[in-house]
Amino acid sequence: LKHGDRTLQAWVVYPEVAKKATAVVVIHEIYGLSDWARLAADEFAEAGYIAIAPDLVGSLPEGQIMMQAVLRLPAKQVLADLDAAADYIKSQPAANGKVAVAGFCWGGAKSFDFATHRKDLGASLVFYGTPPKADSLTNIVCPVYGFYAENDARVTSTVEKTEKAMKQAGKQYDVKIYAGAGHGFMRAGEPEAPKMKFFEANVRARTESWDRAKEILGKL
């Protein structure tokens, strides 16, 4: 995708459906557009949605590891790239014009941030991502749905304060905290994932989260 002076690569997946479909912008974790991020986009397509997962890093800067590169991305550049991805995918002939965003970990935080910026989003799905600054919440026009782990104090400890701020701003913020699960349960709860701490709880959280995400998107 070409926008401004930037060329943005993206993983695009179409569902096998007869009718035009809602589009979902899928924002990768701190690990960049990994195989797992592509598989997450595949799962949205399998559920009946057009998915686009933009590569927000591109060519890895010399001497940097992926996590460093992701953390150094300029916030305005990320929003511009997400806008380009959303504009592209919702304009495709197979798209019905509706668009949502879903992100994981670092991408979860960016999906919440994107909701403060983009006015035509139908929903923002935040998978264990931290919230944006409280003074930006008034700019949100779509419902925000949070997916959080009980054993994830760094992120889940922000929920109560964010709930109060969103309520004060008159915004919809629906939260689910999954009992026993740990941070990153959408990846750690996959059947083929190493059976590490919280594995069974992560499996339940992942299954319930996919069901919830599909239900949310199905109502757009």
C-alpha atoms as a PDB file:
ATOM      1  CA  LEU A   1       0.000   0.000   0.000  1.00  0.00           C
ATOM      2  CA  LYS A   2       1.402   3.398  -0.974  1.00  0.00           C
ATOM      3  CA  HIS A   3       0.539   6.443   1.119  1.00  0.00           C
ATOM      4  CA  GLY A   4       2.490   9.641   1.246  1.00  0.00           C
ATOM      5  CA  ASP A   5       6.158   8.754   0.945  1.00  0.00           C
ATOM      6  CA  ARG A   6       5.696   5.371   2.622  1.00  0.00           C
ATOM      7  CA  THR A   7       5.088   1.941   1.182  1.00  0.00           C
ATOM      8  CA  LEU A   8       3.244  -0.322   3.588  1.00  0.00           C
ATOM      9  CA  GLN A   9       3.273  -4.096   3.243  1.00  0.00           C
ATOM     10  CA  ALA A  10       0.295  -6.026   4.626  1.00  0.00           C
ATOM     11  CA  TRP A  11      -1.070  -9.537   4.949  1.00  0.00           C
ATOM     12  CA  VAL A  12      -4.587  -9.607   3.461  1.00  0.00           C
ATOM     13  CA  VAL A  13      -6.951 -12.555   3.793  1.00  0.00           C
ATOM     14  CA  TYR A  14     -10.422 -12.939   2.304  1.00  0.00           C
ATOM     15  CA  PRO A  15     -13.212 -15.150   3.643  1.00  0.00           C
ATOM     16  CA  GLU A  16     -15.001 -17.692   1.506  1.00  0.00           C
ATOM     17  CA  VAL A  17     -18.426 -16.053   1.604  1.00  0.00           C
ATOM     18  CA  ALA A  18     -21.019 -15.099  -0.988  1.00  0.00           C
ATOM     19  CA  LYS A  19     -21.799 -11.619   0.354  1.00  0.00           C
ATOM     20  CA  LYS A  20     -19.673  -8.559   0.942  1.00  0.00           C
ATOM     21  CA  ALA A  21     -17.943  -8.723   4.324  1.00  0.00           C
ATOM     22  CA  THR A  22     -16.890  -6.493   7.198  1.00  0.00           C
ATOM     23  CA  ALA A  23     -13.164  -5.734   7.327  1.00  0.00           C
ATOM     24  CA  VAL A  24     -10.893  -6.077  10.355  1.00  0.00           C
ATOM     25  CA  VAL A  25      -7.550  -4.320  10.745  1.00  0.00           C
ATOM     26  CA  VAL A  26      -5.385  -6.725  12.766  1.00  0.00           C
ATOM     27  CA  ILE A  27      -2.516  -5.108  14.698  1.00  0.00           C
ATOM     28  CA  HIS A  28       0.441  -7.332  15.494  1.00  0.00           C
ATOM     29  CA  GLU A  29       2.185  -7.830  18.814  1.00  0.00           C
ATOM     30  CA  ILE A  30       5.563  -6.417  19.785  1.00  0.00           C
ATOM     31  CA  TYR A  31       7.063  -9.248  17.729  1.00  0.00           C
ATOM     32  CA  GLY A  32       6.013  -7.595  14.470  1.00  0.00           C
ATOM     33  CA  LEU A  33       4.115  -9.213  11.613  1.00  0.00           C
ATOM     34  CA  SER A  34       5.057 -12.721  12.690  1.00  0.00           C
ATOM     35  CA  ASP A  35       3.666 -16.010  11.471  1.00  0.00           C
ATOM     36  CA  TRP A  36       1.359 -15.929  14.491  1.00  0.00           C
ATOM     37  CA  ALA A  37       0.010 -12.491  13.528  1.00  0.00           C
ATOM     38  CA  ARG A  38      -0.726 -13.800  10.040  1.00  0.00           C
ATOM     39  CA  LEU A  39      -2.498 -16.812  11.522  1.00  0.00           C
ATOM     40  CA  ALA A  40      -4.612 -14.498  13.671  1.00  0.00           C
ATOM     41  CA  ALA A  41      -5.667 -12.655  10.510  1.00  0.00           C
ATOM     42  CA  ASP A  42      -6.401 -16.029   8.914  1.00  0.00           C
ATOM     43  CA  GLU A  43      -8.736 -16.868  11.798  1.00  0.00           C
ATOM     44  CA  PHE A  44     -10.712 -13.675  11.307  1.00  0.00           C
ATOM     45  CA  ALA A  45     -11.068 -14.552   7.618  1.00  0.00           C
ATOM     46  CA  GLU A  46     -12.129 -18.088   8.495  1.00  0.00           C
ATOM     47  CA  ALA A  47     -14.868 -16.538  10.654  1.00  0.00           C
ATOM     48  CA  GLY A  48     -16.178 -14.589   7.652  1.00  0.00           C
ATOM     49  CA  TYR A  49     -14.308 -11.270   7.753  1.00  0.00           C
ATOM     50  CA  ILE A  50     -11.796  -9.634   5.447  1.00  0.00           C
ATOM     51  CA  ALA A  51      -8.605  -9.235   7.474  1.00  0.00           C
ATOM     52  CA  ILE A  52      -5.648  -6.963   6.877  1.00  0.00           C
ATOM     53  CA  ALA A  53      -2.577  -7.179   9.098  1.00  0.00           C
ATOM     54  CA  PRO A  54      -0.205  -4.322   8.207  1.00  0.00           C
ATOM     55  CA  ASP A  55       3.533  -4.695   8.707  1.00  0.00           C
ATOM     56  CA  LEU A  56       4.100  -1.575  10.794  1.00  0.00           C
ATOM     57  CA  VAL A  57       7.869  -2.107  11.038  1.00  0.00           C
ATOM     58  CA  GLY A  58       8.870  -2.951   7.469  1.00  0.00           C
ATOM     59  CA  SER A  59      12.586  -3.524   6.948  1.00  0.00           C
ATOM     60  CA  LEU A  60      14.224  -3.986  10.316  1.00  0.00           C
ATOM     61  CA  PRO A  61      16.607  -1.098  11.077  1.00  0.00           C
ATOM     62  CA  GLU A  62      20.231  -2.231  11.108  1.00  0.00           C
ATOM     63  CA  GLY A  63      21.376  -3.422  14.506  1.00  0.00           C
ATOM     64  CA  GLN A  64      17.880  -3.475  16.018  1.00  0.00           C
ATOM     65  CA  ILE A  65      15.900  -6.449  17.181  1.00  0.00           C
ATOM     66  CA  MET A  66      12.192  -6.536  16.371  1.00  0.00           C
ATOM     67  CA  MET A  67      10.925  -5.504  19.811  1.00  0.00           C
ATOM     68  CA  GLN A  68      13.226  -2.484  19.871  1.00  0.00           C
ATOM     69  CA  ALA A  69      12.092  -1.460  16.407  1.00  0.00           C
ATOM     70  CA  VAL A  70       8.398  -1.759  17.324  1.00  0.00           C
ATOM     71  CA  LEU A  71       8.806   0.295  20.493  1.00  0.00           C
ATOM     72  CA  ARG A  72      10.582   3.030  18.553  1.00  0.00           C
ATOM     73  CA  LEU A  73       7.838   3.452  15.952  1.00  0.00           C
ATOM     74  CA  PRO A  74       6.550   7.052  15.925  1.00  0.00           C
ATOM     75  CA  ALA A  75       2.955   7.179  17.147  1.00  0.00           C
ATOM     76  CA  LYS A  76       1.822   9.416  14.275  1.00  0.00           C
ATOM     77  CA  GLN A  77       3.382   7.054  11.728  1.00  0.00           C
ATOM     78  CA  VAL A  78       1.576   4.074  13.257  1.00  0.00           C
ATOM     79  CA  LEU A  79      -1.779   5.864  13.075  1.00  0.00           C
ATOM     80  CA  ALA A  80      -1.112   6.944   9.481  1.00  0.00           C
ATOM     81  CA  ASP A  81      -0.225   3.370   8.502  1.00  0.00           C
ATOM     82  CA  LEU A  82      -3.351   2.031  10.209  1.00  0.00           C
ATOM     83  CA  ASP A  83      -5.431   4.626   8.379  1.00  0.00           C
ATOM     84  CA  ALA A  84      -3.904   3.507   5.080  1.00  0.00           C
ATOM     85  CA  ALA A  85      -4.673  -0.132   5.861  1.00  0.00           C
ATOM     86  CA  ALA A  86      -8.260   0.662   6.865  1.00  0.00           C
ATOM     87  CA  ASP A  87      -8.841   2.876   3.819  1.00  0.00           C
ATOM     88  CA  TYR A  88      -7.468   0.214   1.496  1.00  0.00           C
ATOM     89  CA  ILE A  89      -9.389  -2.735   2.857  1.00  0.00           C
ATOM     90  CA  LYS A  90     -12.780  -1.049   3.243  1.00  0.00           C
ATOM     91  CA  SER A  91     -12.582   0.141  -0.384  1.00  0.00           C
ATOM     92  CA  GLN A  92     -12.145  -3.355  -1.824  1.00  0.00           C
ATOM     93  CA  PRO A  93     -15.024  -4.701  -3.945  1.00  0.00           C
ATOM     94  CA  ALA A  94     -15.582  -7.586  -1.512  1.00  0.00           C
ATOM     95  CA  ALA A  95     -15.917  -5.219   1.475  1.00  0.00           C
ATOM     96  CA  ASN A  96     -19.241  -3.905   2.773  1.00  0.00           C
ATOM     97  CA  GLY A  97     -17.750  -0.619   4.004  1.00  0.00           C
ATOM     98  CA  LYS A  98     -17.696  -1.554   7.678  1.00  0.00           C
ATOM     99  CA  VAL A  99     -14.352  -1.751   9.460  1.00  0.00           C
ATOM    100  CA  ALA A 100     -13.206  -2.751  12.932  1.00  0.00           C
ATOM    101  CA  VAL A 101      -9.800  -3.023  14.566  1.00  0.00           C
ATOM    102  CA  ALA A 102      -8.319  -5.773  16.724  1.00  0.00           C
ATOM    103  CA  GLY A 103      -4.863  -5.834  18.283  1.00  0.00           C
ATOM    104  CA  PHE A 104      -2.797  -7.980  20.607  1.00  0.00           C
ATOM    105  CA  CYS A 105      -0.440  -6.846  23.397  1.00  0.00           C
ATOM    106  CA  TRP A 106       1.400  -3.831  21.872  1.00  0.00           C
ATOM    107  CA  GLY A 107      -1.163  -4.042  19.100  1.00  0.00           C
ATOM    108  CA  GLY A 108      -3.937  -4.098  21.694  1.00  0.00           C
ATOM    109  CA  ALA A 109      -2.739  -0.752  23.000  1.00  0.00           C
ATOM    110  CA  LYS A 110      -2.617   0.566  19.444  1.00  0.00           C
ATOM    111  CA  SER A 111      -6.136  -0.698  18.717  1.00  0.00           C
ATOM    112  CA  PHE A 112      -7.364   1.328  21.712  1.00  0.00           C
ATOM    113  CA  ASP A 113      -5.354   4.327  20.504  1.00  0.00           C
ATOM    114  CA  PHE A 114      -6.726   3.927  16.970  1.00  0.00           C
ATOM    115  CA  ALA A 115     -10.234   4.211  18.394  1.00  0.00           C
ATOM    116  CA  THR A 116      -9.379   7.710  19.643  1.00  0.00           C
ATOM    117  CA  HIS A 117      -8.281   8.667  16.138  1.00  0.00           C
ATOM    118  CA  ARG A 118     -10.466   6.934  13.541  1.00  0.00           C
ATOM    119  CA  LYS A 119     -14.097   8.015  13.320  1.00  0.00           C
ATOM    120  CA  ASP A 120     -15.599   5.258  11.155  1.00  0.00           C
ATOM    121  CA  LEU A 121     -14.619   2.228  13.236  1.00  0.00           C
ATOM    122  CA  GLY A 122     -17.457  -0.069  14.185  1.00  0.00           C
ATOM    123  CA  ALA A 123     -15.572  -1.564  17.135  1.00  0.00           C
ATOM    124  CA  SER A 124     -12.150  -1.734  18.737  1.00  0.00           C
ATOM    125  CA  LEU A 125     -11.079  -5.094  20.173  1.00  0.00           C
ATOM    126  CA  VAL A 126      -8.281  -4.680  22.704  1.00  0.00           C
ATOM    127  CA  PHE A 127      -6.514  -7.897  23.614  1.00  0.00           C
ATOM    128  CA  TYR A 128      -4.443  -7.269  26.776  1.00  0.00           C
ATOM    129  CA  GLY A 129      -3.377  -3.790  25.694  1.00  0.00           C
ATOM    130  CA  THR A 130      -2.876  -0.704  27.829  1.00  0.00           C
ATOM    131  CA  PRO A 131      -5.162   2.333  27.392  1.00  0.00           C
ATOM    132  CA  PRO A 132      -4.334   5.662  25.751  1.00  0.00           C
ATOM    133  CA  LYS A 133      -4.096   8.897  27.701  1.00  0.00           C
ATOM    134  CA  ALA A 134      -7.302   9.667  29.583  1.00  0.00           C
ATOM    135  CA  ASP A 135      -7.754  13.055  27.909  1.00  0.00           C
ATOM    136  CA  SER A 136      -8.018  11.369  24.493  1.00  0.00           C
ATOM    137  CA  LEU A 137     -10.882   9.049  25.452  1.00  0.00           C
ATOM    138  CA  THR A 138     -13.476  11.718  24.635  1.00  0.00           C
ATOM    139  CA  ASN A 139     -12.501  11.334  20.961  1.00  0.00           C
ATOM    140  CA  ILE A 140     -13.678   7.710  20.810  1.00  0.00           C
ATOM    141  CA  VAL A 141     -16.825   7.109  18.756  1.00  0.00           C
ATOM    142  CA  CYS A 142     -16.984   3.290  18.662  1.00  0.00           C
ATOM    143  CA  PRO A 143     -17.470   0.695  21.401  1.00  0.00           C
ATOM    144  CA  VAL A 144     -14.238  -0.641  22.906  1.00  0.00           C
ATOM    145  CA  TYR A 145     -14.116  -4.277  23.985  1.00  0.00           C
ATOM    146  CA  GLY A 146     -11.377  -5.390  26.348  1.00  0.00           C
ATOM    147  CA  PHE A 147      -9.982  -8.917  26.646  1.00  0.00           C
ATOM    148  CA  TYR A 148      -7.753  -9.236  29.699  1.00  0.00           C
ATOM    149  CA  ALA A 149      -6.006 -11.904  31.776  1.00  0.00           C
ATOM    150  CA  GLU A 150      -6.402 -12.258  35.528  1.00  0.00           C
ATOM    151  CA  ASN A 151      -2.681 -12.984  35.971  1.00  0.00           C
ATOM    152  CA  ASP A 152      -1.437  -9.910  34.119  1.00  0.00           C
ATOM    153  CA  ALA A 153      -1.074  -7.135  36.678  1.00  0.00           C
ATOM    154  CA  ARG A 154       0.891  -4.813  34.388  1.00  0.00           C
ATOM    155  CA  VAL A 155      -2.042  -4.481  31.991  1.00  0.00           C
ATOM    156  CA  THR A 156      -5.127  -5.587  33.910  1.00  0.00           C
ATOM    157  CA  SER A 157      -4.394  -3.176  36.766  1.00  0.00           C
ATOM    158  CA  THR A 158      -5.220  -0.350  34.337  1.00  0.00           C
ATOM    159  CA  VAL A 159      -8.761  -1.595  33.704  1.00  0.00           C
ATOM    160  CA  GLU A 160     -10.567  -0.205  36.741  1.00  0.00           C
ATOM    161  CA  LYS A 161      -9.257   3.314  36.207  1.00  0.00           C
ATOM    162  CA  THR A 162      -9.995   3.110  32.487  1.00  0.00           C
ATOM    163  CA  GLU A 163     -13.553   1.943  33.164  1.00  0.00           C
ATOM    164  CA  LYS A 164     -14.153   5.017  35.314  1.00  0.00           C
ATOM    165  CA  ALA A 165     -12.602   7.350  32.749  1.00  0.00           C
ATOM    166  CA  MET A 166     -14.587   5.843  29.876  1.00  0.00           C
ATOM    167  CA  LYS A 167     -17.813   6.050  31.869  1.00  0.00           C
ATOM    168  CA  GLN A 168     -17.088   9.662  32.710  1.00  0.00           C
ATOM    169  CA  ALA A 169     -16.485  10.355  29.010  1.00  0.00           C
ATOM    170  CA  GLY A 170     -19.769   8.657  28.113  1.00  0.00           C
ATOM    171  CA  LYS A 171     -18.072   5.909  26.088  1.00  0.00           C
ATOM    172  CA  GLN A 172     -18.819   2.195  25.822  1.00  0.00           C
ATOM    173  CA  TYR A 173     -16.081   0.002  27.313  1.00  0.00           C
ATOM    174  CA  ASP A 174     -17.020  -3.634  27.792  1.00  0.00           C
ATOM    175  CA  VAL A 175     -14.430  -5.656  29.670  1.00  0.00           C
ATOM    176  CA  LYS A 176     -13.896  -9.366  30.219  1.00  0.00           C
ATOM    177  CA  ILE A 177     -11.143 -10.604  32.532  1.00  0.00           C
ATOM    178  CA  TYR A 178     -10.396 -14.283  32.030  1.00  0.00           C
ATOM    179  CA  ALA A 179      -9.880 -16.216  35.235  1.00  0.00           C
ATOM    180  CA  GLY A 180      -6.518 -17.913  35.642  1.00  0.00           C
ATOM    181  CA  ALA A 181      -5.166 -16.745  32.283  1.00  0.00           C
ATOM    182  CA  GLY A 182      -1.833 -15.002  31.754  1.00  0.00           C
ATOM    183  CA  HIS A 183      -0.703 -12.223  29.440  1.00  0.00           C
ATOM    184  CA  GLY A 184      -0.653 -13.261  25.798  1.00  0.00           C
ATOM    185  CA  PHE A 185      -3.250 -15.992  26.194  1.00  0.00           C
ATOM    186  CA  MET A 186      -4.351 -15.784  22.566  1.00  0.00           C
ATOM    187  CA  ARG A 187      -0.925 -17.123  21.592  1.00  0.00           C
ATOM    188  CA  ALA A 188      -0.153 -19.144  24.727  1.00  0.00           C
ATOM    189  CA  GLY A 189      -3.551 -20.843  24.666  1.00  0.00           C
ATOM    190  CA  GLU A 190      -3.209 -22.400  21.236  1.00  0.00           C
ATOM    191  CA  PRO A 191      -3.424 -26.203  21.292  1.00  0.00           C
ATOM    192  CA  GLU A 192       0.095 -26.626  19.890  1.00  0.00           C
ATOM    193  CA  ALA A 193       1.658 -24.042  22.247  1.00  0.00           C
ATOM    194  CA  PRO A 194       4.140 -25.276  24.878  1.00  0.00           C
ATOM    195  CA  LYS A 195       2.250 -26.365  27.959  1.00  0.00           C
ATOM    196  CA  MET A 196       3.629 -23.704  30.260  1.00  0.00           C
ATOM    197  CA  LYS A 197       2.172 -21.877  33.261  1.00  0.00           C
ATOM    198  CA  PHE A 198      -1.583 -21.160  33.062  1.00  0.00           C
ATOM    199  CA  PHE A 199      -1.865 -23.327  29.924  1.00  0.00           C
ATOM    200  CA  GLU A 200      -5.330 -24.767  30.604  1.00  0.00           C
ATOM    201  CA  ALA A 201      -6.684 -21.358  31.653  1.00  0.00           C
ATOM    202  CA  ASN A 202      -5.106 -19.783  28.574  1.00  0.00           C
ATOM    203  CA  VAL A 203      -6.804 -22.360  26.351  1.00  0.00           C
ATOM    204  CA  ARG A 204     -10.186 -21.520  27.884  1.00  0.00           C
ATOM    205  CA  ALA A 205      -9.530 -17.780  27.615  1.00  0.00           C
ATOM    206  CA  ARG A 206      -8.494 -18.065  23.988  1.00  0.00           C
ATOM    207  CA  THR A 207     -11.564 -20.114  23.051  1.00  0.00           C
ATOM    208  CA  GLU A 208     -13.968 -17.809  24.898  1.00  0.00           C
ATOM    209  CA  SER A 209     -12.264 -14.724  23.452  1.00  0.00           C
ATOM    210  CA  TRP A 210     -12.586 -15.910  19.863  1.00  0.00           C
ATOM    211  CA  ASP A 211     -16.251 -16.689  20.444  1.00  0.00           C
ATOM    212  CA  ARG A 212     -16.774 -13.250  21.964  1.00  0.00           C
ATOM    213  CA  ALA A 213     -14.860 -11.467  19.185  1.00  0.00           C
ATOM    214  CA  LYS A 214     -16.906 -13.199  16.494  1.00  0.00           C
ATOM    215  CA  GLU A 215     -20.136 -12.339  18.285  1.00  0.00           C
ATOM    216  CA  ILE A 216     -19.118  -8.678  18.506  1.00  0.00           C
ATOM    217  CA  LEU A 217     -18.126  -8.463  14.859  1.00  0.00           C
ATOM    218  CA  GLY A 218     -21.256 -10.287  13.803  1.00  0.00           C
ATOM    219  CA  LYS A 219     -23.392  -7.475  15.210  1.00  0.00           C
ATOM    220  CA  LEU A 220     -21.705  -4.692  13.240  1.00  0.00           C
END
